[in-house]
């Protein structure tokens, strides 16, 4: 039976849905005051006349679009909100969070927090998180005779299919990998899939049918494949996907992964973390204290060597002599 396992450290919660030693899905939550599912107090800073829509701001400075403000929530008043979608970093801007008015009589809502997904464990099974993390970092997912190339734009997440074989064979072979990518990388919002161009309408219908069957238990809406092989999917999005994290917050993602690597070093001695300067800059002091305490070392035993020529995701940790 599939089971969610959740691991926490260094400002994030990592969750894997595991069945028979195989990862079915993954989710990644970063600890902020405005994560999906959080109930927060905010001040109404603007409201459209004769409308329940308005803009609120939390004490931490996050702006939240709210569609259902009560009549008495005038500009300058305080309201309680539940966050439905976290802020989304995009090129050149930060897309505001989305929330709704929350009151004591409101019906309970299912939790959207990664922390509430399943059983908390000290450590996820060896190699499983690393496999998902590496695939998301590379933006690639292989399948027989091909691979998916994944990227993120302000408009949508894009899945391109590359490989060998006839266009129909390649498209059919890619569908299991598309399902894997959606669940491994926690994709939502608008998703575009660029299949090989299929000239025959009957072939396009065959791919549409196979895709519909593969995604049958995942809530979404989908267009039929057009004459150029393009399919668009729209699904609910509550937080940035793993691909979003790497596209718009790559140093932060790599910093968390580097510290997790360091936490796994069992050899005695000081810890030397070698990384790009931007990754070092993304590591706050409290995470270093957490690393030292969790490995039984003193804070002076955590050391850094920065290299500008090193890729952001190529950092590594090792034990060295004190």
Coordinates of C-alpha atoms in Angstrom, one line a residue:
X1 CA 0.0 0.0 0.0
X2 CA 1.3 3.4 -0.9
X3 CA 2.3 5.6 2.1
X4 CA 3.4 9.2 2.4
X5 CA 6.6 9.7 4.4
X6 CA 7.6 13.2 5.6
X7 CA 11.1 14.5 6.5
X8 CA 11.9 17.9 8.0
X9 CA 15.0 20.0 8.2
X10 CA 16.6 23.3 7.2
X11 CA 13.5 25.2 6.5
X12 CA 11.7 22.7 4.4
X13 CA 9.4 19.7 4.5
X14 CA 10.1 16.9 2.0
X15 CA 7.4 14.2 1.4
X16 CA 7.4 11.1 -0.8
X17 CA 4.6 8.8 -1.6
X18 CA 6.2 5.3 -1.6
X19 CA 4.9 2.0 -2.7
X20 CA 7.0 -1.2 -3.0
X21 CA 10.3 0.8 -2.9
X22 CA 9.1 3.1 -5.7
X23 CA 8.4 6.8 -5.5
X24 CA 4.9 7.6 -6.9
X25 CA 4.8 11.3 -5.9
X26 CA 6.7 14.0 -4.1
X27 CA 5.9 17.3 -2.5
X28 CA 8.2 20.0 -1.2
X29 CA 7.1 22.8 1.2
X30 CA 9.2 25.7 2.5
X31 CA 8.5 27.0 5.9
X32 CA 7.1 30.5 5.6
X33 CA 4.3 32.4 7.5
X34 CA 2.1 32.2 4.4
X35 CA 2.3 28.6 3.3
X36 CA -0.7 26.9 1.8
X37 CA -3.3 26.1 4.5
X38 CA -2.0 28.7 6.9
X39 CA -4.5 30.9 8.8
X40 CA -3.2 34.4 9.0
X41 CA -4.3 37.9 10.1
X42 CA -4.1 40.6 7.5
X43 CA -5.1 44.2 6.9
X44 CA -7.4 45.2 4.1
X45 CA -5.4 47.7 2.0
X46 CA -7.7 48.1 -0.9
X47 CA -11.2 47.0 -2.0
X48 CA -13.2 47.4 -5.1
X49 CA -16.4 49.5 -4.7
X50 CA -19.5 47.3 -4.5
X51 CA -17.4 44.1 -4.6
X52 CA -16.2 41.5 -2.2
X53 CA -12.8 41.4 -3.9
X54 CA -9.9 43.1 -2.2
X55 CA -6.2 43.1 -1.5
X56 CA -4.9 42.4 2.0
X57 CA -1.4 42.6 3.6
X58 CA 0.0 40.4 6.4
X59 CA 2.2 41.7 9.2
X60 CA 5.2 40.1 7.3
X61 CA 4.4 42.2 4.3
X62 CA 2.9 39.5 2.0
X63 CA 0.0 40.7 -0.2
X64 CA -3.0 38.4 -0.6
X65 CA -5.8 38.6 -3.2
X66 CA -9.1 37.8 -1.5
X67 CA -12.3 37.2 -3.5
X68 CA -14.8 37.0 -0.6
X69 CA -14.3 39.8 1.9
X70 CA -17.3 40.3 4.2
X71 CA -19.2 43.6 3.9
X72 CA -17.8 44.9 7.2
X73 CA -14.2 44.4 6.1
X74 CA -13.5 48.0 5.0
X75 CA -10.1 49.4 4.1
X76 CA -7.8 49.5 7.1
X77 CA -9.7 46.8 9.0
X78 CA -8.2 43.4 10.1
X79 CA -9.4 40.1 8.7
X80 CA -8.5 36.5 9.2
X81 CA -7.6 34.6 6.0
X82 CA -6.8 31.0 5.0
X83 CA -4.1 30.8 2.3
X84 CA -5.1 28.7 -0.7
X85 CA -2.1 29.4 -2.9
X86 CA 1.4 30.5 -1.8
X87 CA 3.1 33.5 -3.4
X88 CA 4.8 32.4 -6.7
X89 CA 8.1 33.8 -7.8
X90 CA 8.3 34.6 -11.5
X91 CA 10.8 36.4 -13.7
X92 CA 10.9 40.0 -12.5
X93 CA 8.0 39.8 -10.1
X94 CA 6.3 37.9 -7.3
X95 CA 2.8 36.7 -8.0
X96 CA 0.6 37.4 -5.0
X97 CA -0.8 34.7 -2.7
X98 CA -4.5 33.7 -2.9
X99 CA -6.6 33.4 0.1
X100 CA -10.2 33.4 1.4
X101 CA -11.9 34.9 4.4
X102 CA -11.8 32.5 7.4
X103 CA -14.1 32.7 10.5
X104 CA -14.9 30.4 13.4
X105 CA -18.1 29.1 11.8
X106 CA -16.4 28.2 8.6
X107 CA -16.5 24.5 7.8
X108 CA -13.2 22.6 8.3
X109 CA -11.1 22.4 5.2
X110 CA -8.8 19.6 4.3
X111 CA -5.2 20.4 5.2
X112 CA -2.9 21.3 2.3
X113 CA 0.3 21.3 4.4
X114 CA 3.1 19.0 3.4
X115 CA 3.5 18.3 7.2
X116 CA 0.1 16.7 7.3
X117 CA 0.5 14.3 4.4
X118 CA 1.6 11.2 6.3
X119 CA 4.1 9.6 8.7
X120 CA 7.0 11.7 9.9
X121 CA 10.4 9.9 9.6
X122 CA 13.9 10.8 10.7
X123 CA 15.2 10.1 7.2
X124 CA 13.5 9.2 3.9
X125 CA 14.7 5.9 2.3
X126 CA 18.2 6.2 1.0
X127 CA 18.5 7.6 -2.5
X128 CA 14.8 8.3 -3.1
X129 CA 14.7 12.0 -2.4
X130 CA 18.0 12.4 -4.1
X131 CA 16.6 10.8 -7.3
X132 CA 13.6 13.1 -7.4
X133 CA 15.7 16.2 -6.5
X134 CA 18.2 15.5 -9.2
X135 CA 15.5 15.0 -11.9
X136 CA 13.9 18.3 -10.9
X137 CA 17.2 20.1 -10.9
X138 CA 18.1 18.8 -14.3
X139 CA 14.6 19.3 -15.7
X140 CA 14.8 16.0 -17.4
X141 CA 13.0 12.6 -17.0
X142 CA 14.0 9.6 -19.2
X143 CA 11.7 7.0 -20.6
X144 CA 12.4 4.1 -23.1
X145 CA 13.9 5.6 -26.3
X146 CA 13.5 9.2 -25.2
X147 CA 13.2 11.8 -22.4
X148 CA 11.0 14.6 -21.2
X149 CA 12.6 18.1 -21.1
X150 CA 10.8 20.3 -18.6
X151 CA 10.9 24.0 -18.1
X152 CA 8.9 26.8 -16.4
X153 CA 7.7 30.1 -17.9
X154 CA 5.5 32.8 -16.3
X155 CA 2.6 31.4 -18.4
X156 CA 2.9 27.7 -17.8
X157 CA 5.1 24.7 -17.1
X158 CA 6.2 23.1 -20.4
X159 CA 6.9 19.4 -21.2
X160 CA 8.8 18.8 -24.4
X161 CA 9.2 15.2 -25.7
X162 CA 12.5 14.2 -27.3
X163 CA 13.5 10.7 -28.5
X164 CA 13.6 8.1 -31.3
X165 CA 10.9 6.2 -33.2
X166 CA 7.8 7.1 -35.1
X167 CA 5.9 10.2 -33.8
X168 CA 3.0 8.0 -32.5
X169 CA 5.3 5.4 -30.8
X170 CA 7.3 8.2 -29.2
X171 CA 4.1 10.0 -28.0
X172 CA 2.7 6.8 -26.5
X173 CA 6.0 5.9 -24.8
X174 CA 6.1 9.4 -23.2
X175 CA 2.7 9.2 -21.5
X176 CA 3.9 7.2 -18.4
X177 CA 6.8 9.6 -18.0
X178 CA 4.4 12.6 -18.2
X179 CA 2.3 11.1 -15.4
X180 CA 5.5 10.5 -13.4
X181 CA 6.6 14.1 -14.0
X182 CA 3.3 15.6 -12.8
X183 CA 3.4 13.6 -9.6
X184 CA 7.2 13.7 -8.9
X185 CA 7.4 17.5 -9.4
X186 CA 4.0 18.4 -8.0
X187 CA 3.0 20.2 -11.2
X188 CA -0.2 22.3 -11.2
X189 CA -1.6 25.4 -12.8
X190 CA -1.2 25.6 -16.6
X191 CA 0.8 22.8 -18.1
X192 CA 1.7 22.6 -21.8
X193 CA 2.8 19.3 -23.4
X194 CA 4.5 19.4 -26.8
X195 CA 4.0 16.0 -28.4
X196 CA 5.5 15.1 -31.8
X197 CA 3.4 16.3 -34.6
X198 CA 0.9 13.7 -35.7
X199 CA -0.6 14.2 -39.2
X200 CA -3.5 11.7 -38.9
X201 CA -6.4 12.7 -36.8
X202 CA -7.0 9.1 -35.7
X203 CA -3.5 9.0 -34.2
X204 CA -4.1 12.3 -32.3
X205 CA -7.3 10.8 -30.9
X206 CA -5.4 7.7 -29.8
X207 CA -2.9 9.8 -27.9
X208 CA -5.7 11.8 -26.3
X209 CA -7.4 8.6 -25.2
X210 CA -4.2 7.2 -23.7
X211 CA -3.4 10.4 -21.9
X212 CA -7.0 10.6 -20.5
X213 CA -6.7 7.1 -19.2
X214 CA -3.3 7.8 -17.6
X215 CA -4.5 10.9 -15.8
X216 CA -8.0 9.6 -14.9
X217 CA -7.6 9.8 -11.1
X218 CA -5.9 13.3 -11.2
X219 CA -8.3 16.3 -11.1
X220 CA -7.7 18.5 -14.1
X221 CA -9.1 19.9 -17.3
X222 CA -7.4 19.2 -20.7
X223 CA -7.6 20.3 -24.3
X224 CA -7.6 17.8 -27.2
X225 CA -4.3 17.6 -29.1
X226 CA -4.1 20.2 -31.9
X227 CA -2.6 19.7 -35.3
X228 CA 0.8 20.7 -34.0
X229 CA 0.8 18.1 -31.2
X230 CA 0.2 20.5 -28.4
X231 CA -2.0 19.7 -25.3
X232 CA -2.8 22.1 -22.5
X233 CA -3.7 20.9 -19.0
X234 CA -5.0 23.1 -16.2
X235 CA -5.0 21.8 -12.6
X236 CA -5.2 23.3 -9.1
X237 CA -1.9 24.8 -7.8
X238 CA -1.4 25.4 -4.1
X239 CA 2.4 26.0 -3.9
X240 CA 5.3 26.3 -6.2
X241 CA 6.3 23.0 -7.9
X242 CA 9.7 21.5 -7.6
X243 CA 10.5 22.9 -11.0
X244 CA 9.4 26.4 -9.9
X245 CA 11.7 26.2 -6.9
X246 CA 14.7 25.4 -9.1
X247 CA 13.8 28.0 -11.8
X248 CA 13.2 31.0 -9.5
X249 CA 14.9 30.1 -6.2
X250 CA 17.7 27.8 -7.3
X251 CA 20.4 29.0 -4.7
X252 CA 17.9 28.5 -1.9
X253 CA 16.9 25.0 -3.1
X254 CA 20.6 24.0 -3.5
X255 CA 21.5 25.4 0.0
X256 CA 18.9 23.2 1.6
X257 CA 20.1 20.1 -0.3
X258 CA 23.7 20.8 0.6
X259 CA 23.0 20.9 4.3
X260 CA 21.0 17.7 4.0
X261 CA 24.0 16.1 2.3
X262 CA 26.2 17.4 5.2
X263 CA 23.8 15.9 7.7
X264 CA 24.4 12.5 6.2
X265 CA 28.2 12.6 6.6
X266 CA 29.0 9.9 9.3
X267 CA 32.8 10.2 9.4
X268 CA 34.4 11.9 12.4
X269 CA 35.9 15.4 12.1
X270 CA 34.9 18.8 11.0
X271 CA 32.4 19.3 8.2
X272 CA 33.6 21.1 5.1
X273 CA 30.9 22.3 2.7
X274 CA 32.1 23.3 -0.7
X275 CA 29.7 25.3 -2.8
X276 CA 29.0 28.3 -5.0
X277 CA 29.0 31.7 -3.2
X278 CA 25.3 32.2 -3.9
X279 CA 24.5 28.9 -2.2
X280 CA 26.6 29.9 0.9
X281 CA 24.8 33.3 0.9
X282 CA 21.4 31.5 1.1
X283 CA 22.3 29.6 4.3
X284 CA 21.2 31.5 7.5
X285 CA 23.0 31.0 10.8
X286 CA 20.1 29.1 12.4
X287 CA 20.5 26.3 9.8
X288 CA 24.2 26.0 10.6
X289 CA 23.3 25.6 14.3
X290 CA 20.7 23.0 13.3
X291 CA 23.3 21.2 11.3
X292 CA 25.9 21.2 14.1
X293 CA 23.4 20.0 16.7
X294 CA 22.0 17.2 14.4
X295 CA 25.5 15.9 13.7
X296 CA 26.9 16.1 17.2
X297 CA 29.5 18.7 16.2
X298 CA 30.3 22.2 17.4
X299 CA 29.4 25.2 15.3
X300 CA 33.2 25.8 14.8
X301 CA 33.3 22.4 13.1
X302 CA 31.1 23.6 10.2
X303 CA 33.3 25.2 7.6
X304 CA 32.8 26.5 4.0
X305 CA 34.9 26.7 0.9
X306 CA 33.2 28.7 -1.9
X307 CA 34.1 28.3 -5.6
X308 CA 32.5 30.5 -8.3
X309 CA 33.3 28.0 -11.0
X310 CA 31.1 25.4 -9.2
X311 CA 27.5 24.9 -10.5
X312 CA 24.8 25.9 -8.0
X313 CA 23.7 22.3 -7.6
X314 CA 27.2 20.8 -7.5
X315 CA 28.0 21.5 -3.9
X316 CA 29.2 18.7 -1.7
X317 CA 30.1 18.0 1.9
X318 CA 32.8 15.9 3.5
X319 CA 34.5 15.3 6.8
X320 CA 38.0 16.8 7.3
X321 CA 40.5 16.9 10.1
X322 CA 39.7 19.4 12.9

